[in-house]
Coordinates of C-alpha atoms and ligand atoms in Angstrom, one line a residue:
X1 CA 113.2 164.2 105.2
X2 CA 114.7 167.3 107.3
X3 CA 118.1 167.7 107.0
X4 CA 120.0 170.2 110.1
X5 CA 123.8 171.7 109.8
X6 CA 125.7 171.3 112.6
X7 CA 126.9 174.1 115.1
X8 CA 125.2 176.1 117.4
X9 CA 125.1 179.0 114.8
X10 CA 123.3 177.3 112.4
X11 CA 121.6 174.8 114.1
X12 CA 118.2 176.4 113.0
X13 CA 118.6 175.7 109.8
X14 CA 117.1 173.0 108.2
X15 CA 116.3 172.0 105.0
X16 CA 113.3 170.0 103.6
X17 CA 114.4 167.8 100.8
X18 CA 111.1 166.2 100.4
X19 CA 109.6 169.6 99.9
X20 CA 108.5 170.9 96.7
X21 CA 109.7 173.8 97.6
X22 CA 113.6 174.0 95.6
X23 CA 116.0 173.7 98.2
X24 CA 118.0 176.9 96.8
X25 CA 114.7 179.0 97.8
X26 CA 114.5 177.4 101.0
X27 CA 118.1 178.0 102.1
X28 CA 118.0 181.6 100.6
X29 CA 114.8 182.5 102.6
X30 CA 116.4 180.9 105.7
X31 CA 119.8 182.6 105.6
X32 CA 118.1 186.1 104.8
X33 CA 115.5 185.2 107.5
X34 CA 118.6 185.3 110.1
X35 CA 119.9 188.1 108.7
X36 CA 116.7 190.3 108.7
X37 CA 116.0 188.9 112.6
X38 CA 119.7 189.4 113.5
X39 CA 119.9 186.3 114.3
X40 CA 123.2 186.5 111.9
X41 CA 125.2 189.9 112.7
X42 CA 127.6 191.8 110.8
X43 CA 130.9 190.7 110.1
X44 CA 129.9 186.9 111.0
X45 CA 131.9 184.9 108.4
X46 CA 129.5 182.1 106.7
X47 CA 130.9 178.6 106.4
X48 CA 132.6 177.5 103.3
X49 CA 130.0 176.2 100.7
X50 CA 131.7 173.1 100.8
X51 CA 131.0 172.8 104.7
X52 CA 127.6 174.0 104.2
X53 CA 126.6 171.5 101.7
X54 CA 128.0 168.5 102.9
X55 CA 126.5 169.8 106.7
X56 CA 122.7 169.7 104.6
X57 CA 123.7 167.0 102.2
X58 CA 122.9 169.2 99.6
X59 CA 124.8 170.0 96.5
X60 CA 128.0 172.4 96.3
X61 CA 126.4 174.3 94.1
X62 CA 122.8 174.8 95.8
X63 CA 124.7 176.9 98.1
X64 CA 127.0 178.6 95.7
X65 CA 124.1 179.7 93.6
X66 CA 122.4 180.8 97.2
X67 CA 125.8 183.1 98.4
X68 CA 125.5 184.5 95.1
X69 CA 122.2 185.4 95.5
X70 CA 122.6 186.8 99.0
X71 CA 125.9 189.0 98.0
X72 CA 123.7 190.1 94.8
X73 CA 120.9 191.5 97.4
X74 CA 123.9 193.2 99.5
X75 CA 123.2 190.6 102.4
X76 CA 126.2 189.3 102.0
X77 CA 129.9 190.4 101.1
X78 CA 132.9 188.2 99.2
X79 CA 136.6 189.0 100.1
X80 CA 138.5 187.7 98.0
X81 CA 140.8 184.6 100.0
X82 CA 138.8 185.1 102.7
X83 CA 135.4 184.1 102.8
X84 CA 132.3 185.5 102.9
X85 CA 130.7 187.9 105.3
X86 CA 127.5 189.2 106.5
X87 CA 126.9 192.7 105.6
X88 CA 125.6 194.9 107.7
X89 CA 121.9 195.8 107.2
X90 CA 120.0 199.2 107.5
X91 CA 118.5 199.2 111.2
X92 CA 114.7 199.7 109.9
X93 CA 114.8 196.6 107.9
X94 CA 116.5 194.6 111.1
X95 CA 113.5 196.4 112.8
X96 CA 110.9 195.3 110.7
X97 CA 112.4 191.9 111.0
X98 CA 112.9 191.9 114.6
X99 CA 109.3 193.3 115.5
X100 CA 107.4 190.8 113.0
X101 CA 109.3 188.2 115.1
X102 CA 108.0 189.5 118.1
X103 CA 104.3 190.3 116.7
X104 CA 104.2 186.5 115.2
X105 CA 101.7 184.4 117.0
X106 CA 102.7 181.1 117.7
X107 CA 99.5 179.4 117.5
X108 CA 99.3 175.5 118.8
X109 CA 98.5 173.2 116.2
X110 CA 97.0 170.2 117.1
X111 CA 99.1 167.1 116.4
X112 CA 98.2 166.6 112.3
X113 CA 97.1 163.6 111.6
X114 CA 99.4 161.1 108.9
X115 CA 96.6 161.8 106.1
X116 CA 97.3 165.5 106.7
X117 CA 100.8 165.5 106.4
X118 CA 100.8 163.5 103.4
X119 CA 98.4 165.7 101.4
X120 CA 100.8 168.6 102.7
X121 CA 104.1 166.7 101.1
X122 CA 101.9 166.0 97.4
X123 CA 104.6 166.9 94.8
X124 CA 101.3 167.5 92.2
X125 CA 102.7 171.0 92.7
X126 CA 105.9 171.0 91.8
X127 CA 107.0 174.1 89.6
X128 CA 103.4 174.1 88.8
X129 CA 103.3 178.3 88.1
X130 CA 106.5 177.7 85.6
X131 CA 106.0 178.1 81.9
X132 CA 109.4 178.3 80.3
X133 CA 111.8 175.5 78.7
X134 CA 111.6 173.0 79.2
X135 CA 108.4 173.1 82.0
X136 CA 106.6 169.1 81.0
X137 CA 102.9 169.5 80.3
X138 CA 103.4 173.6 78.9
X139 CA 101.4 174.2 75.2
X140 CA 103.4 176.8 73.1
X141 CA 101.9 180.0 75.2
X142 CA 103.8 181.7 72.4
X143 CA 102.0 180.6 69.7
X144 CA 98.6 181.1 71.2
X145 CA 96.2 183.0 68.3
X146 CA 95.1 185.6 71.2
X147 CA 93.1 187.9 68.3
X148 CA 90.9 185.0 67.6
X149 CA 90.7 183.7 71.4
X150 CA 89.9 187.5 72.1
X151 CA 87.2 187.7 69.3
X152 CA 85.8 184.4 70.7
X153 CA 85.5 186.0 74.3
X154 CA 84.2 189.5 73.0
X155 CA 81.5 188.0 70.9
X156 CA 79.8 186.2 73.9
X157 CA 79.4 188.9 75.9
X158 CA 78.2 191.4 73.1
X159 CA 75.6 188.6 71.4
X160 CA 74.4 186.8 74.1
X161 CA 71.3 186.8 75.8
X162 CA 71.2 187.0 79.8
X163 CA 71.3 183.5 80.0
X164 CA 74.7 183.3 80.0
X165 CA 75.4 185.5 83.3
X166 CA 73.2 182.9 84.6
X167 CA 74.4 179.3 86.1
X168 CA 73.4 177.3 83.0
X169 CA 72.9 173.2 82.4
X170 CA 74.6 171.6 85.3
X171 CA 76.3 169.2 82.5
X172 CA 78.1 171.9 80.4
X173 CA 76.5 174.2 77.4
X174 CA 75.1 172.5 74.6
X175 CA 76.8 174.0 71.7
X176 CA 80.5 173.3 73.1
X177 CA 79.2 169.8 74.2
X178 CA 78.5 169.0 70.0
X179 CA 81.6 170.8 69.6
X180 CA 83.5 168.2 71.5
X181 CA 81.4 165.4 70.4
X182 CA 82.7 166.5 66.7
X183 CA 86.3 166.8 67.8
X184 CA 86.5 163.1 69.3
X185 CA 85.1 161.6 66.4
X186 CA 87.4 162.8 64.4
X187 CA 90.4 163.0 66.2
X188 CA 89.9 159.8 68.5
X189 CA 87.1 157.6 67.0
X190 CA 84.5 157.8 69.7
X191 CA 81.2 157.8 68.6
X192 CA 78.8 159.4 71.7
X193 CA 75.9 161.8 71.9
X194 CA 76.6 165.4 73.5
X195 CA 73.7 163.9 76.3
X196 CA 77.2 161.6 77.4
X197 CA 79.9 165.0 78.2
X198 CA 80.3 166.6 81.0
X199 CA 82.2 169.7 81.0
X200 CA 84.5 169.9 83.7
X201 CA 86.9 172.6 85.0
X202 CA 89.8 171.0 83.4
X203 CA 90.6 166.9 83.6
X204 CA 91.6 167.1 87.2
X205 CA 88.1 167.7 88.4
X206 CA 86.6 165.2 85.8
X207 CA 88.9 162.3 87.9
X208 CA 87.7 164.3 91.2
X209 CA 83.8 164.2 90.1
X210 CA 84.7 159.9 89.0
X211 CA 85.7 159.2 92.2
X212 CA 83.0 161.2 94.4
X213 CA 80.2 159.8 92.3
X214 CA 82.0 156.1 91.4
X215 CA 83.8 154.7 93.6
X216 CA 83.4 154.2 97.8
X217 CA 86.2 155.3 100.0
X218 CA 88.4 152.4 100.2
X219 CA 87.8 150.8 97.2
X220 CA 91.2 150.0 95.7
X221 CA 92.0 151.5 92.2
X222 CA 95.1 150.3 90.3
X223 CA 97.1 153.4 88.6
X224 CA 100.3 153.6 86.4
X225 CA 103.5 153.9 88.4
X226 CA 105.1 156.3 87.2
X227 CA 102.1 158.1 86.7
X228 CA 100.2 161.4 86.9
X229 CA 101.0 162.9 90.4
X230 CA 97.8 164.8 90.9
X231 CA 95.6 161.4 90.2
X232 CA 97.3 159.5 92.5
X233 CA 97.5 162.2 94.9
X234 CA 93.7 163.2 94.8
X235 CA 92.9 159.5 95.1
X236 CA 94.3 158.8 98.2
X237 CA 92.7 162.4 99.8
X238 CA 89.5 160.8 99.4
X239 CA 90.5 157.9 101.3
X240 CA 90.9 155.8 98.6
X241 CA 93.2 152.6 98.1
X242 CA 95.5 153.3 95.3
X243 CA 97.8 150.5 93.9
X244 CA 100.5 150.9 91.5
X245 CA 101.4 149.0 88.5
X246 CA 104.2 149.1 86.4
X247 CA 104.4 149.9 82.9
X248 CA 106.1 148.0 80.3
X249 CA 106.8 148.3 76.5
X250 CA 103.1 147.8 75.7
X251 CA 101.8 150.4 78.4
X252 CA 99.6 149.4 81.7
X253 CA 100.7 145.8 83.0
X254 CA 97.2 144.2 83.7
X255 CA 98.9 140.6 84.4
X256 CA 101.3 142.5 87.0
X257 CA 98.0 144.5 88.4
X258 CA 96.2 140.9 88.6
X259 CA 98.8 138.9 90.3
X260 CA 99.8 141.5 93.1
X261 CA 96.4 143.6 93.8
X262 CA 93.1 143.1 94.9
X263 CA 90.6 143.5 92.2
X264 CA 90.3 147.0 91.0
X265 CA 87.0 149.6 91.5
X266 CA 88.5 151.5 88.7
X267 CA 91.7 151.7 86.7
X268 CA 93.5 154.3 85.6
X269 CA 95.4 154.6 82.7
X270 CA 97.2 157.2 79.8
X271 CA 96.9 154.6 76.6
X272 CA 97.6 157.3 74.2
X273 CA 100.7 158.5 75.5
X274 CA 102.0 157.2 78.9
X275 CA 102.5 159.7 81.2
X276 CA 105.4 160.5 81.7
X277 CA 107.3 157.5 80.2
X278 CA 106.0 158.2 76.8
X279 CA 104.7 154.3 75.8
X280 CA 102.0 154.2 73.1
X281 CA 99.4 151.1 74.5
X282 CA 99.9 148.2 72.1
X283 CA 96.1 147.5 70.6
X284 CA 96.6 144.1 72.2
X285 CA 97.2 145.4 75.5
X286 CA 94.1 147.9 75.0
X287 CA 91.7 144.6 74.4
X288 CA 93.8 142.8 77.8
X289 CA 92.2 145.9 79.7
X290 CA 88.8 146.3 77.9
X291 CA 88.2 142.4 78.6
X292 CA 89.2 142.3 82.1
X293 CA 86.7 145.4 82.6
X294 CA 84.0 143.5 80.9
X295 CA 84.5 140.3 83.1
X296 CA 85.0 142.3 86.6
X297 CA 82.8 145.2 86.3
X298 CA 85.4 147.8 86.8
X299 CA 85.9 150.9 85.5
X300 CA 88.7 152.2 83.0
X301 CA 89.4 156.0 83.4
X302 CA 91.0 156.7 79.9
X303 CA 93.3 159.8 80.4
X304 CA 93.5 161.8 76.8
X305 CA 95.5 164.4 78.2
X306 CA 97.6 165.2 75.0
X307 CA 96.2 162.6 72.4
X308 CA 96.0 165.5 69.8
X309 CA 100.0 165.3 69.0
X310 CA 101.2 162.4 67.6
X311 CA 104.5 162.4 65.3
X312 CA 104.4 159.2 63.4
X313 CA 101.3 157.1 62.3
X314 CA 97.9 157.9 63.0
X315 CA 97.0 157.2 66.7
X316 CA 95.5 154.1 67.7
X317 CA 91.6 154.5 68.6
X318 CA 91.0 155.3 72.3
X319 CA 90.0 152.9 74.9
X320 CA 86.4 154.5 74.7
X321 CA 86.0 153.6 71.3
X322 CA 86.8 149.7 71.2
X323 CA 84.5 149.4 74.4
X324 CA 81.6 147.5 73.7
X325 CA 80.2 147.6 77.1
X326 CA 80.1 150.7 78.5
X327 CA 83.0 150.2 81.2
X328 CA 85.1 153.0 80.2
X329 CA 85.3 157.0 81.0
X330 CA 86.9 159.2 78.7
X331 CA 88.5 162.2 80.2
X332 CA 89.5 165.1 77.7
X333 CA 91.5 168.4 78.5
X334 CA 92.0 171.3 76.8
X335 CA 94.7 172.3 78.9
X336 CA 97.3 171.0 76.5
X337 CA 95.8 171.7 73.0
X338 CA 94.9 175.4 74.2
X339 CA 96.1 176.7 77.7
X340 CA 96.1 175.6 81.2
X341 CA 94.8 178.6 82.7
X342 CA 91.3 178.2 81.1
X343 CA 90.7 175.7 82.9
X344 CA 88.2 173.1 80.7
X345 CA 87.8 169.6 80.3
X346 CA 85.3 167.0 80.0
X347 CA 84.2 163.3 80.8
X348 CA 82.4 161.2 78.6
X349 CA 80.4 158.8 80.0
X350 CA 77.6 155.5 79.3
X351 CA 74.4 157.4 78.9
X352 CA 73.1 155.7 82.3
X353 CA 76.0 158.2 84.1
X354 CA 75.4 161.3 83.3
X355 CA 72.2 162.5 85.7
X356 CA 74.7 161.5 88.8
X357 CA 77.6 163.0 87.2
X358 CA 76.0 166.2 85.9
X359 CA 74.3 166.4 89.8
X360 CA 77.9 166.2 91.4
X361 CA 79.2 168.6 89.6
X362 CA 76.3 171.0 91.0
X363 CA 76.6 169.9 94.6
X364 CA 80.5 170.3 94.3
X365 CA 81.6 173.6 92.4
X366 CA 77.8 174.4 90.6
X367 CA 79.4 174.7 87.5
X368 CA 81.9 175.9 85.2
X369 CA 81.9 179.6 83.7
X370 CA 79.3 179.5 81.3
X371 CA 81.2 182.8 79.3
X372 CA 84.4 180.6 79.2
X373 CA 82.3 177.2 77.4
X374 CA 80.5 180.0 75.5
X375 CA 84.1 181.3 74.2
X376 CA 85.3 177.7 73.7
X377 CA 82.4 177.0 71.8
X378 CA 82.6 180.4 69.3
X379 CA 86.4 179.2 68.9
X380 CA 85.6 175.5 68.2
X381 CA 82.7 176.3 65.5
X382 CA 84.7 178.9 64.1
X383 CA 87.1 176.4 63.1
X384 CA 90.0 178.1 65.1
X385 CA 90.5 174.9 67.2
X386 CA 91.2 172.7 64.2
X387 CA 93.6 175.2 62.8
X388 CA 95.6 175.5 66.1
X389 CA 96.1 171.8 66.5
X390 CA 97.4 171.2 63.1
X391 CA 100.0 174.5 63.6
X392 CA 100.8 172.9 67.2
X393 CA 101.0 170.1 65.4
X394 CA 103.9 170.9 63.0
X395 CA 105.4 173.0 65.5
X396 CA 106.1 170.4 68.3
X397 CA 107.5 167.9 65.9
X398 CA 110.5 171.1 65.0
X399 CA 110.4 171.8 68.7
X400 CA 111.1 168.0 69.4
X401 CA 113.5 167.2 66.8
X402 CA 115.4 170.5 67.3
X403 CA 115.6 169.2 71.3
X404 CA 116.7 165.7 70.3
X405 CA 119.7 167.2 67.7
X406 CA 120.6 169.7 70.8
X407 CA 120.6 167.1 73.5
X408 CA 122.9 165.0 71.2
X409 CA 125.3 167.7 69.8
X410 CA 125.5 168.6 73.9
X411 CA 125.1 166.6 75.9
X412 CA 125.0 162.7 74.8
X413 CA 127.5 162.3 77.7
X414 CA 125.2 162.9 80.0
X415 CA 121.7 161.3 78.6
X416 CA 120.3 158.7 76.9
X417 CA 116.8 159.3 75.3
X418 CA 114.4 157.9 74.9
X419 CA 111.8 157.7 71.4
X420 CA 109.4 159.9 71.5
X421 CA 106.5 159.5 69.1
X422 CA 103.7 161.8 70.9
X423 CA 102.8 164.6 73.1
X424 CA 104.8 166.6 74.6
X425 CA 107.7 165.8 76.5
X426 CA 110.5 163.6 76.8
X427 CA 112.8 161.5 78.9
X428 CA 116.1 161.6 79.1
X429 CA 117.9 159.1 81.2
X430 CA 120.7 160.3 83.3
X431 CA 123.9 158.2 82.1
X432 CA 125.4 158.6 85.3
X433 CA 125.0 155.7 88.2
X434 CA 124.1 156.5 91.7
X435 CA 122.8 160.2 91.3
X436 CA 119.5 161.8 92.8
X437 CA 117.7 163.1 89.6
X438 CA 115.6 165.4 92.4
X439 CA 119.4 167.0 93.1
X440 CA 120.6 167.3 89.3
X441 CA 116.9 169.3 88.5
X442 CA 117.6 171.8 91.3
X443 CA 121.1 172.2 89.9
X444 CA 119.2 172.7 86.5
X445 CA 116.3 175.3 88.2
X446 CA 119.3 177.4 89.8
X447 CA 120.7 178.5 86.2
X448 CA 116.9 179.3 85.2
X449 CA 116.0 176.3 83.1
X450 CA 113.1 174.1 83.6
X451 CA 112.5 169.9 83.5
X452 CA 110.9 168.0 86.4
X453 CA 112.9 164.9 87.8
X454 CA 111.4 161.3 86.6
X455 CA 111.5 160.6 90.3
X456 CA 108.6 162.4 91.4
X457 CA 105.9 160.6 89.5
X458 CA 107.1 157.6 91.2
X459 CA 104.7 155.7 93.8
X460 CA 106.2 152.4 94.8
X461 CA 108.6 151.9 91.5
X462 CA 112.0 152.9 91.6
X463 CA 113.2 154.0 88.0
X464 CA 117.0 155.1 86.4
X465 CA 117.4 158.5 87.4
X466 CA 115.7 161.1 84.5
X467 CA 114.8 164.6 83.5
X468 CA 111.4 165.0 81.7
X469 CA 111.7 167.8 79.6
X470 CA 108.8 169.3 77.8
X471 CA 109.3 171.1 74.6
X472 CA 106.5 172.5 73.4
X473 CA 106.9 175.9 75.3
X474 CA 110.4 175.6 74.5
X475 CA 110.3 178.7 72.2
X476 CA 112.6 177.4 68.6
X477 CA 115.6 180.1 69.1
X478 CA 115.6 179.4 73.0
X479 CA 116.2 175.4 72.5
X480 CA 119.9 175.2 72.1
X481 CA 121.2 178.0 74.4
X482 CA 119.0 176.1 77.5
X483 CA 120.3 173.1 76.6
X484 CA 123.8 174.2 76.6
X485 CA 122.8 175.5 80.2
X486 CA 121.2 172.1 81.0
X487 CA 124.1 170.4 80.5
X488 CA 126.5 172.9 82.0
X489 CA 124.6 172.4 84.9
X490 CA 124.8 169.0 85.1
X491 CA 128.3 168.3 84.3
X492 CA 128.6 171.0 87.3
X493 CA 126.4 169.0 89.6
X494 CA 128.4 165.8 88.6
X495 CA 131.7 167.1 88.7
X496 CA 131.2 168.4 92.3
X497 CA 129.2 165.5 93.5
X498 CA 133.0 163.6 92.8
X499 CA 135.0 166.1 94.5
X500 CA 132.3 165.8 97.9
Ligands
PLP1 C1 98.6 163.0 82.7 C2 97.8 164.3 82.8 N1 96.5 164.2 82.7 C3 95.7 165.3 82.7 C4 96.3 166.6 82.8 C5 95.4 167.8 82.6 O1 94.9 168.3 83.7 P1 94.0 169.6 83.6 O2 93.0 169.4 82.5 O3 93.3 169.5 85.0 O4 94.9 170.8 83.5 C6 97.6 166.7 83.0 C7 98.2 168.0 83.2 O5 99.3 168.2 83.5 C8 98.4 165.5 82.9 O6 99.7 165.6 83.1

């Protein structure tokens, strides 16, 4: 939704609230944009950021924090009881603005079409390049053993043969499949031959290569709502029909899927740790879903994004390993019990699978680097892995339980939480009635703090308003000054909503 102030002088500015783009950076670039284009002279006094706000039906303090920034750039001056005031800006820089303006080409753009648009306003992006407190879905970068990564790395390309500056298997290298057919037998229970992994760049592009090879476009897929954004996003790119279905206290809801959808191609589901409500799938409900993909021939995606932390008892057995008949597809990632930016995953697959899965990933992106499985490999066999997981372990459960005792020494006025048993992130529910949680995290971004609004994983569902905040790249000492920022932000962003 656009939103336009009113007057002539600032009738050109409008701001995107559906954007992912913060609305602080959008208003900051726009205002400087007039500026630089001269568009807004010197001496012009700006409204009052009361007037502004309510004009964009954005907060008081978006704009505050956006004056602030301006006046700190010397685009814009303060007089005290007065206002504030454009500043006058050196003539090469109006120039350079004025002459790009001129020099940009206004090319015509066909009418886009709706799919277009909507793959244009994904929110899978949101704050994706942030890595600070209290960022969801960030491993401790801090904590990273970089010597033994770097060792890993080094050793490939001084002992390896030639091969490996070639494409290698289409499937994924041999020696990091066994590696990974090691780990999940341990860690998750699943019993499967290295012949049944793929390696993937990451898990995105193991539900990417599911889709392409599985399913037909159109086919109807049920997902979890709230759910994964990039999933449910990715889905519907390829044309296919994605339904949501709630979650309750014992994870997917199969008998809500059943009553209101079509039969499902596939279903898509986070049984280990719901993301991002945090529900553990009861064993119980884990049979409901294996049975009902025996029965229909469908397909259970099993999403094990961040199965390695788990605070309490010892996590129930994935989906994979109760299935007796070959109707589920395991996705791993090591995005969360490593680093994002190396960009690995895998799918495990029936047997019968992997020639058409292995021959997608050719035909779509060839491979993945061969040095990087290579690396993962050295560091799996070298027992590093292991070792990182049980430190991350340890130090998620401190990272959580110092966040909980924060949030509740303060800010319990402002959230409720809710348990949190696993991975890596938690919720907490805004206490206050009739608030957009989208508004409060810009409020939160502005004073440099991270979280992502609950609202965004939404599809069809419409939740209590929430922050997800991740803590495991919360560093330990930095926990309790951010949330003291948190909440001063909030209780800013509530206190002003009441006065507007
Ligand atoms: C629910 C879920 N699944 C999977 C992933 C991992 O994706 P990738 O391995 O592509 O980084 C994420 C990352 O944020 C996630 O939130």
């Amino acid at each position: 939704m656009v939103k336009k102030t009113g007057g002539a002088l600032f009738s050109t500015l409008n701001i995107n609230v559906s954007s992912d783009t913060p609305l602080y950076r959008q208003l900051e670039t726009k205002l400087r944009r007039l500026i630089l284009d001269g568009e807004l002279v010197a001496k012009t006094r700006m409204p009052a950021t009361r007037q502004l706000a309510a004009d964009l039906g954005i907060s008081r303090l978006t704009v505050k924090n956006v004056y602030e920034q301006l006046i700190a750039e010397g685009f814009l001056c303060a007089k005290q009881g007065s206002g504030t005031y454009v500043e006058p800006v050196q003539s090469s820089e109006l120039h350079s603005g004025v002459v790009a303006r001129k020099q940009r080409k206004v090319s015509p753009i066909a009418a886009l079409s709706p799919r277009t648009v909507s793959i244009g306003a994904s929110k899978a992006t949101t704050r994706l390049d942030r890595v600070r407190a209290f960022r969801p879905g960030i491993p401790a970068l801090d904590l990273f053993p970089r010597r033994a990564w770097l060792d890993a790395c080094s050793r490939v390309l001084r002992t390896s043969s030639d091969d490996f500056l070639g494409y290698g298997p289409s499937s994924g290298l041999e020696d990091l499949k066994q590696a990974i057919a090691e780990h999940v037998l341990d860690h998750r229970g699943i019993k499967c031959s290295s012949k049944q992994i793929i390696i993937t760049s990451g898990a995105q592009q193991a539900f990417s290569l599911i889709a392409i090879t599985l399913l037909e476009a159109e086919d109807v897929v049920w997902m979890e709502d709230p759910g994964h954004i990039a999933i449910r996003d990715s889905m519907r790119l390829l044309g296919i029909n994605v339904r949501s279905v709630p979650i309750d206290d014992e994870g997917f809801s199969i008998d809500d899927a059943i009553r209101h959808h079509p039969p499902g191609s596939a279903l898509f589901t986070t049984p280990s740790h719901q993301h991002p409500l945090g529900v553990v799938m009861s064993l119980q409900r884990r049979l409901s879903l294996l049975d009902y993909a025996s029965q229909t021939g469908s397909w259970i995606v099993e999403d094990d994004y961040d199965s390695e932390f788990h605070y309490t008892d010892r996590a129930l057995p994935a989906l994979q390993a109760l299935d007796n008949d070959g109707r589920v597809l395991y996705v791993g990632s090591f995005s969360k019990s490593l680093f994002p930016a190396l960009r690995l995953g895998y799918l495990i697959c029936p047997l019968g699978l992997a020639q058409s899965f292995a021959a997608a990933q050719t035909l779509l992106s060839q491979n993945v680097s061969l040095l990087q499985q290579k690396a993962l490999a050295n560091f799996m066999l070298d027992g590093n892995f292991n070792a990182h997981i049980r430190k991350m372990r340890v130090a998620y459960r401190r990272r959580r339980d110092k966040l909980i005792l924060t949030l509740e020494q303060h800010a319990s006025d402002l959230f409720e939480q809710e348990p949190c048993h696993a991975g890596m992130h938690l919720v907490a529910w805004i206490k206050a009635s009739g608030v957009s949680d989208s508004e409060v995290a810009e409020c939160v971004w502005a004073t440099g703090v991270d979280c992502l609004p609950l609202s965004i994983f939404c599809d069809t569902q419409r939740l209590r308003p929430g922050l997800i905040l991740g803590f495991a790249c919360a560093v330990d000492e930095k926990i309790e000054p951010y949330v003291i920022r948190l909440a001063e932000a909030v209780r800013h962003f509530l206190t002003d909503q009441a006065v507007s």
